[in-house]
Amino acid sequence: SNRLSLMLGYGKPNSTIMGKEWGGNSISIGGQLLHYFGDNFAFGAEIENLNYAKKNGINAEISNIAAAFRFSFNVNDLQRIYIPIGFGASKMRETSNSSLDDTSLMGYVGLGLEADIDAINDHFVFGLEGRYYCSHFDSHGIDEDIEYISVLAMLGYRF
């Protein structure tokens, strides 16, 4: 089976650039398409865009595209726990003072909880997911690891 999901989230930086927090809280939006290989394992792709509030004179935006993996537990229950993992590319832009940007490898790992919300034919799923992300920013003399956390609400459709 396959699943198409829309994601809406809230994030927070968990690292600094040159000793300063590089953004305030963020709003993220994205989409994910997964193909399930059996009941427990899924593989697919996702895109996500995070816009951070300006903080310390820094205004950051991050766009990710990733290969997405998911391992699900207790798959026969109405509520299921799963571990999401992703690897891909991240483009970070800082546009406050000058146009600094960099594209690098990124990864995330998390923990999620989902439940069926369509009792008649089991097509719709709602979930909450927490993620830890890591990437790297290397532009104009700035060479820093970028870490951030995010909580996502996901609405999915199985087909």
C-alpha positions as a printed Julia matrix, in Angstrom:
159×3 Matrix{Float64}:
   0.0    0.0    0.0
   0.96   3.67  -0.32
   0.39   6.75   1.79
   0.38  10.43   0.86
   0.7   12.76   3.87
   0.58  16.49   4.42
   2.67  17.85   7.3
   2.31  21.02   9.34
   4.78  21.67  12.13
   6.4   23.86  14.72
  10.18  23.95  15.13
  12.94  25.42  17.23
  16.69  25.8   16.61
  18.89  23.59  18.75
  22.28  25.07  17.75
  23.99  28.41  17.13
  25.74  30.21  14.27
  28.81  32.13  15.43
  27.56  31.88  19.01
  24.09  33.27  18.26
  20.73  31.54  17.96
  20.01  31.61  14.23
  16.26  31.81  14.4
  13.21  31.97  16.55
  10.41  29.44  16.41
   9.43  28.14  12.99
   6.41  27.02  11.08
   6.99  24.14   8.69
   4.93  22.66   5.89
   5.63  19.64   3.76
   4.5   16.47   2.09
   5.51  12.83   2.13
   4.82   9.83  -0.11
   5.56   6.37   1.33
   5.3    2.86  -0.08
   4.87   0.09   2.5
   6.88  -3.11   2.12
   4.89  -5.35   4.44
   3.23  -4.04   7.58
   6.24  -2.62   9.44
   8.56  -0.95   6.92
   7.98   1.93   4.5
  10.23   3.86   2.13
   9.52   7.0    0.15
  10.31  10.68  -0.32
   9.4   13.95   1.32
   9.81  17.69   0.98
   9.6   20.2    3.8
  10.07  23.95   4.17
  10.76  25.63   7.53
  10.53  29.42   8.03
  12.12  30.71  11.22
  11.18  33.94  12.98
  13.92  36.58  12.96
  16.2   36.41  16.0
  19.52  38.12  16.78
  19.36  39.83  13.4
  19.22  36.47  11.61
  16.31  35.45   9.38
  16.6   31.79   8.28
  14.66  29.49   5.98
  15.42  25.8    5.45
  14.16  23.58   2.61
  14.66  19.8    2.77
  14.22  16.99   0.29
  14.81  13.53   1.68
  14.51   9.81   1.27
  12.12   8.85   4.07
  12.05   5.57   5.98
   9.59   4.42   8.61
   9.54   1.44  10.94
   6.16   0.87  12.61
   5.4   -1.04  15.79
   2.07  -2.56  16.91
   0.72  -2.29  13.35
  -2.6   -4.03  14.12
  -3.63  -1.55  16.84
  -5.75   1.55  16.28
  -2.9    3.71  17.63
   0.57   2.92  16.32
   4.06   4.0   17.32
   6.72   4.44  14.63
  10.27   5.65  14.08
  10.81   8.01  11.11
  14.3    8.38   9.61
  15.32  10.53   6.65
  18.44  11.42   4.66
  18.74  13.96   1.9
  19.66  17.51   0.97
  19.03  20.7    2.92
  19.2   24.25   1.6
  19.5   26.93   4.27
  19.09  30.59   3.4
  19.86  33.52   5.66
  18.44  36.7    4.18
  18.64  39.34   6.94
  21.83  41.18   6.05
  23.04  39.48   2.9
  22.02  36.48   0.89
  23.93  33.66   2.55
  22.92  30.19   1.47
  24.31  26.69   1.45
  23.14  23.26   0.36
  24.34  20.29   2.38
  23.48  16.77   3.44
  20.87  16.45   6.16
  19.3   13.77   8.27
  16.56  13.35  10.82
  15.31  10.77  13.27
  12.17  10.89  15.37
   9.31   9.21  17.13
   5.68   9.25  16.03
   2.21   8.21  17.08
  -0.61   7.77  14.57
  -4.22   6.58  14.54
  -6.84   5.74  11.94
  -9.51   8.44  11.75
 -11.64   6.83   9.05
 -13.48   3.94  10.71
 -15.42   2.95   7.58
 -12.64   2.17   5.09
  -9.34   2.96   6.91
  -8.07   5.46   4.32
  -7.34   8.47   6.55
  -4.68   8.6    9.27
  -3.71  11.38  11.7
  -0.37  11.46  13.48
   1.96  13.5   15.67
   5.68  13.23  15.16
   8.71  14.67  16.92
  11.98  14.98  14.97
  15.61  15.91  15.53
  17.37  17.27  12.41
  21.04  17.82  11.66
  22.72  19.44   8.65
  25.7   21.71   8.0
  26.03  25.35   6.96
  29.24  26.43   5.2
  29.04  29.82   3.48
  31.01  33.09   3.54
  33.34  31.92   6.33
  30.58  30.45   8.47
  31.15  26.72   9.07
  28.6   25.37  11.57
  26.53  22.26  12.28
  22.84  23.13  12.19
  20.53  21.29  14.57
  16.83  21.82  15.08
  13.81  20.03  16.48
  10.29  19.95  15.13
   6.86  18.66  16.11
   4.68  17.77  13.14
   0.98  17.04  12.73
   0.43  14.73   9.77
  -2.73  13.92   7.87
  -2.33  10.91   5.58
  -4.35   9.11   2.94
  -3.76   5.38   2.24
  -4.28   4.02  -1.25
